[in-house]
Each structure stands twice: as structure tokens, then as C-alpha cells.
Coordinates of C-alpha atoms in Angstrom, one line a residue:
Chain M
X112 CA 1.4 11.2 -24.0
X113 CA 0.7 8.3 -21.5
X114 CA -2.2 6.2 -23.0
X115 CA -3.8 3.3 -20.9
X116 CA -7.1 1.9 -23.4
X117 CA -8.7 -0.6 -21.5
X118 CA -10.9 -3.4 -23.2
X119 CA -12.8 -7.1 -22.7
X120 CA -15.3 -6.0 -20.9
X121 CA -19.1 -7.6 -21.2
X122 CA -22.1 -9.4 -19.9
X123 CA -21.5 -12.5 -18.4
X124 CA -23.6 -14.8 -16.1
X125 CA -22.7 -15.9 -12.4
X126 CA -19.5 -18.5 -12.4
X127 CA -18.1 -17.2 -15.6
X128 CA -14.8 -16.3 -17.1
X129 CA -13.7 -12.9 -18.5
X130 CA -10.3 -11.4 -19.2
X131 CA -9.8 -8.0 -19.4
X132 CA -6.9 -5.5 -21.0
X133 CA -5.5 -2.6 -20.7
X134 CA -3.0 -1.5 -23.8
X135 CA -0.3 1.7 -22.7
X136 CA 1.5 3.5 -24.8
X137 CA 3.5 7.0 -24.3
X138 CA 5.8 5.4 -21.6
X139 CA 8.3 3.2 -20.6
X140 CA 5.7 -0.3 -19.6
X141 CA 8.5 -1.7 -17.8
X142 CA 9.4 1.2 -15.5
X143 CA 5.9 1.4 -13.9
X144 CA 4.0 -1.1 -11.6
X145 CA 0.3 -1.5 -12.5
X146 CA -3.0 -1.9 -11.3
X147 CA -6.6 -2.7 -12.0
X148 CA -9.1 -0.6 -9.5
X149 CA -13.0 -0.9 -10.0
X150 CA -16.3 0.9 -9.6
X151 CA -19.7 -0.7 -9.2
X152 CA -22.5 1.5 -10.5
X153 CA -23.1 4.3 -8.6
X154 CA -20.6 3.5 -5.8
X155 CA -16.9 4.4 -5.0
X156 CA -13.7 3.2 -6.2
X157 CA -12.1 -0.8 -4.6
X158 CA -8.5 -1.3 -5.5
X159 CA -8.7 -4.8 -6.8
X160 CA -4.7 -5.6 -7.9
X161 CA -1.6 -4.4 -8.3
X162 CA 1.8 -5.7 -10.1
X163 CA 5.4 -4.6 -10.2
X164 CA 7.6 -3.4 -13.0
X165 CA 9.0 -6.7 -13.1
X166 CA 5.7 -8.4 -12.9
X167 CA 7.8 -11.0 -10.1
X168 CA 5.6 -9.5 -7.7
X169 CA 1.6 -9.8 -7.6
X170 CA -1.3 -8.7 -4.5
X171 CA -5.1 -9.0 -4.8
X172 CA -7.4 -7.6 -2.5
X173 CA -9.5 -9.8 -0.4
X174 CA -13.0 -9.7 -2.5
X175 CA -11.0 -11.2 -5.4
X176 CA -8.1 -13.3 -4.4
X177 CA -8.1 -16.8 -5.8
X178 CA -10.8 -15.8 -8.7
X179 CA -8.7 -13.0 -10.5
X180 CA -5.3 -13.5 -11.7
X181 CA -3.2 -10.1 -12.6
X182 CA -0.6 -10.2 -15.0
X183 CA 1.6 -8.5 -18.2
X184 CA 2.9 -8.6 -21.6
X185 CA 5.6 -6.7 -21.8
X186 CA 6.2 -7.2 -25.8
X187 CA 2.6 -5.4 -26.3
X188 CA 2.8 -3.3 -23.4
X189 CA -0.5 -5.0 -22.0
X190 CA -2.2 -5.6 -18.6
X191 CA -4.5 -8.3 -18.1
X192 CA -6.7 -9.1 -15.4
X193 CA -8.3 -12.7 -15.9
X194 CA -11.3 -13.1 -13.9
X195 CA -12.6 -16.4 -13.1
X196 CA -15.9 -17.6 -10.9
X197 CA -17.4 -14.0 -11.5
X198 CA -20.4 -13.2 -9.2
X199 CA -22.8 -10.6 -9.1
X200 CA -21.1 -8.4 -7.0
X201 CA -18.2 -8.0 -9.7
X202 CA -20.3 -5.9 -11.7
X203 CA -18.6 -2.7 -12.2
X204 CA -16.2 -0.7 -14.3
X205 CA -12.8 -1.8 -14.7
X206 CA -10.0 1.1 -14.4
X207 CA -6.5 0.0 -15.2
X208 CA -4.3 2.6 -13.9
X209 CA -0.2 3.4 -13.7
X210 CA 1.8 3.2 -10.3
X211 CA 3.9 5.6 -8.8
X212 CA 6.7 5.5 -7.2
X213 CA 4.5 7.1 -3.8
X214 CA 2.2 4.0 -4.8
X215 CA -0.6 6.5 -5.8
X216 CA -2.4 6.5 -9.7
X217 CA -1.0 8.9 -12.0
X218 CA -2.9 8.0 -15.0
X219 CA -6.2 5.7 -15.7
X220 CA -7.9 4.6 -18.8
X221 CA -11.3 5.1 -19.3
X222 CA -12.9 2.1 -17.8
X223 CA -14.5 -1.4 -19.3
X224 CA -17.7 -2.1 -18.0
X225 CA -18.2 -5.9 -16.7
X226 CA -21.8 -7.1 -15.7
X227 CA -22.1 -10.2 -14.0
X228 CA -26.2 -11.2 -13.9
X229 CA -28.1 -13.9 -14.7
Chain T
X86 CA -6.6 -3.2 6.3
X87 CA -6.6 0.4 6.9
X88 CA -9.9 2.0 6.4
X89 CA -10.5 5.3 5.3
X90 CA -13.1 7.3 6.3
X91 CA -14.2 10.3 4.6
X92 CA -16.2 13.5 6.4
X93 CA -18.2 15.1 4.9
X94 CA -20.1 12.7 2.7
X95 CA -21.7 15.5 0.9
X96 CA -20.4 19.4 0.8
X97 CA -22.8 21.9 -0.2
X98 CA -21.0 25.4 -1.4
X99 CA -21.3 27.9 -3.9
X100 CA -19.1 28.7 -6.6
X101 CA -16.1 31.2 -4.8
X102 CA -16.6 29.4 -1.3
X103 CA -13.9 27.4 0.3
X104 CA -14.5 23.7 0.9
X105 CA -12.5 21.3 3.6
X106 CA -12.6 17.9 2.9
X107 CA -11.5 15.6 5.4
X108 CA -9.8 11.6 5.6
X109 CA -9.0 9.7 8.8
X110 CA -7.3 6.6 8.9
X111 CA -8.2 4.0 11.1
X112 CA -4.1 3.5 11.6
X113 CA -1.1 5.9 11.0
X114 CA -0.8 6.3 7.3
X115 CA 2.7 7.2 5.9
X116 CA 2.1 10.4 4.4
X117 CA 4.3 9.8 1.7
X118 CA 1.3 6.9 0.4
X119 CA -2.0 9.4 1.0
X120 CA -3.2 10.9 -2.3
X121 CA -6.1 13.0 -3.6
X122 CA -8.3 12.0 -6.6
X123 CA -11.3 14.3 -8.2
X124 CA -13.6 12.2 -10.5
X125 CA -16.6 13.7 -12.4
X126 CA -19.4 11.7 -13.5
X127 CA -18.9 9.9 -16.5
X128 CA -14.7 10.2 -16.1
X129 CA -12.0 8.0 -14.3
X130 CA -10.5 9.9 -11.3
X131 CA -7.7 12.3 -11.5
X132 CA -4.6 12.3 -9.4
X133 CA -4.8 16.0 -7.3
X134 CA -2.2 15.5 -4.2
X135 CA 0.3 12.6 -3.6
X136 CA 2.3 12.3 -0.4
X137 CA -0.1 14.4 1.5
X138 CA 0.7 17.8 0.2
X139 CA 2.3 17.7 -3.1
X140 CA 0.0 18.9 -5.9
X141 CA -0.1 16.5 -9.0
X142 CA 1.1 18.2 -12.5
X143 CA -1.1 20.4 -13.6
X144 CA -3.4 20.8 -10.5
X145 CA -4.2 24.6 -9.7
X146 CA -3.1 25.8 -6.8
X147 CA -6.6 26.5 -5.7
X148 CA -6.0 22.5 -4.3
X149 CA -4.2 21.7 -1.2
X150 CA -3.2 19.4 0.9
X151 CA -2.4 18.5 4.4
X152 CA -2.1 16.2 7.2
X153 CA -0.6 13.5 9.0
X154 CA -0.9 10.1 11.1
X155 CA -4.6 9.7 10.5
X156 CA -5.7 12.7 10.1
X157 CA -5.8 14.1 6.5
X158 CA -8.2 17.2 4.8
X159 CA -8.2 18.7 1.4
X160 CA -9.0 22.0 1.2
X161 CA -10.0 24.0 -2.3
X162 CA -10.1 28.0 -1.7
X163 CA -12.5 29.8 -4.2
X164 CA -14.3 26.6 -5.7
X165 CA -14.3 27.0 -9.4
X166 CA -17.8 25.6 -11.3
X167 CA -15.5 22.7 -12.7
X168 CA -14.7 21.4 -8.9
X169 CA -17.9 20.1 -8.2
X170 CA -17.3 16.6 -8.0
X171 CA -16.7 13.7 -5.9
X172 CA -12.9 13.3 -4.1
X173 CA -11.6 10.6 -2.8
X174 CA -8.5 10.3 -0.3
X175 CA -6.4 7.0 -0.9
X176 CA -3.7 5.0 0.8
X177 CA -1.3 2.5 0.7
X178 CA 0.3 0.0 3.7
X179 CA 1.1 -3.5 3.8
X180 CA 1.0 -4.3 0.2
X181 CA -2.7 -2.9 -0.1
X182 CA -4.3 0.1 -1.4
X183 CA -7.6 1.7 0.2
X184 CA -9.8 4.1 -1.1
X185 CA -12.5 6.4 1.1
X186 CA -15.6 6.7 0.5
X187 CA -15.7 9.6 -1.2
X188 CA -17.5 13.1 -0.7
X189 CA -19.3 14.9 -3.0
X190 CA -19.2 18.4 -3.3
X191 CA -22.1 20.1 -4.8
X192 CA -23.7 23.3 -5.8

């Protein structure tokens, strides 16, 4: 069965680094584009990034462009999503999730939970 | 950036009652790229209805969907105790994917 386990998240002050990961299993990796959407407490979901099968193609949305970096492994099977100059307003659960060909999200992991404060 | 905007932002039924969700577009969405997601406290969201209409595996037919342009709605006929939750309607266009707001449907 299709597994995404995501992991790295933690508490981290204003202008730090954090990477986060997301290990699938129970597919083919390399068939599927993949994405990272998040969830700041008590608030709805913001698609944050996406990449293709191929990983040769890469978009961010605006709130994160420049500061987080999307990529994969595909000899683990791994997403990453490296996030650099984190501010408050990045606090939130990270969802990795698998892309469809109708670019919707089939399956999601459970979440990491990154908390930017001071 | 398309923006989606979800009506209403809170739905107040009773277990057997029908509930209408709705999700306008501030552009023509390709109905092909507008999905469905329940999520329940504590859970990620689960995929309900892709391309508008089509119900995801393993969604009950209790769930459907329909629409078009900018004007999308979910309706659920004979809510189930279980489908109290927030849904949220998502697209994709130009390389981006937006999410609504989301509406809550409670007891």
C-alpha cells in the first residue's frame, strides 16, 4: 500500500534552516510528481511546492520562493523540502503528498510539525 | 493566481440531512484540475472527487460532485456521523495549485 512518512520536523528560531522528508514506499517513486502542502495551526491548507516525476521540473508558491528548495532521491524514494530564512509565519504542519495525473493529491503522509519562534 | 472561495464557511446539519457545499473560482478552472478533500481533526485530507465529478476510490456514493467554469458545489445526501468535517475544493492553472478556504460542516 502507498506509504508517504514524513519526517525533520522541529523548533527552530526566525532565520533558521530546516530540511524536511518524506520516505514513499508501495509505488512506483518515479512515476509520480510530488508535493509538499502545509497547514498553520488551526488554519487551512497552502500548497507550498510541487515536482515532476523526473524532478527536471520544480514551482514554489509565492510565500516561499527563494527560501525553500524542493527536491528528490530517487535511490531512497525520498522528498525533501529544504527550508532556509524560516520566519514565523512558516509555522505549520508539513504534508508531503503524491500527484496525479488530474494534478490533484491522491495520498498524504501524516504531517511534520515545524515551529518557527523565537 | 486563481483564488478559490468557499460558501458556506460553516454548515450546520443533522445526521441524514443533505449538505451543498459550494467553490467559485475567481477565473475559469478546467474541470479536469478541481478536486474535493475531507479532512478531520487530527488527520491529513482525503482525496473525495477529482476532475469535478469523479469520485476518488473508495468514496461512497453518498459524495458528489459537480460544476464547471467557476462555479463548483459538493453535495453529500444523507450525511453520515463520520462526514462532519471540514472540505476543501482545490485547483490547479498555471503551474500553481490553490486550495479554498475550507467549510466546516457540523452537527
Amino acid at each position: 500500500q502507498v506509504q508517504l512518512v514524513e519526517s525533520g520536523g522541529d523548533v527552530v528560531q526566525p532565520g533558521q534552516s530546516l530540511r524536511l522528508s518524506c520516505a514513499a514506499s508501495g509505488f512506483t517513486f518515479t512515476s509520480y510528481g510530488m508535493d509538499w502542502v502545509r497547514q498553520a495551526p488551526g488554519k487551512g491548507l497552502e500548497w507550498v511546492a510541487v515536482i515532476w516525476s523526473d524532478g527536471s521540473t520544480k514551482y514554489y508558491a509565492d510565500s516561499v520562493k527563494g527560501r525553500f528548495t524542493i527536491s528528490r532521491d530517487t535511490s531512497t524514494n525520498s522528498l525533501y523540502l529544504q527550508m532556509n530564512s524560516l520566519r514565523a509565519e512558516d509555522t505549520a504542519i508539513y504534508y508531503c503528498a503524491r500527484l496525479t495525473a488530474n494534478w490533484n493529491f491522491d495520498y498524504w503522509g501524516q504531517g511534520t510539525l515545524v515551529t518557527v519562534s523565537s | 493566481e486563481i483564488v478559490l472561495t468557499q460558501s458556506p464557511g460553516t454548515l450546520s446539519l443533522s445526521p441524514g440531512e443533505r449538505a451543498t457545499l459550494s467553490c467559485r473560482a475567481s477565473q475559469s478552472v478546467v474541470s479536469t484540475y478541481l478536486a474535493w478533500y475531507q479532512q478531520k481533526p487530527g488527520q491529513p485530507p482525503r482525496l473525495l472527487i477529482y476532475s469535478a465529478s469523479t469520485r476518488a476510490t473508495g468514496i461512497p456514493g453518498r459524495f458528489s460532485g459537480s460544476g464547471s467554469g467557476t462555479d463548483f458545489s459538493l453535495s453529500i445526501s444523507g450525511l453520515e456521523p463520520e462526514d462532519f468535517a471540514v472540505y476543501y475544493c482545490q485547483q490547479y492553472g498555471n503551474s500553481l495549485f490553490t486550495f479554498g478556504p475550507g467549510t466546516k460542516v457540523e452537527i
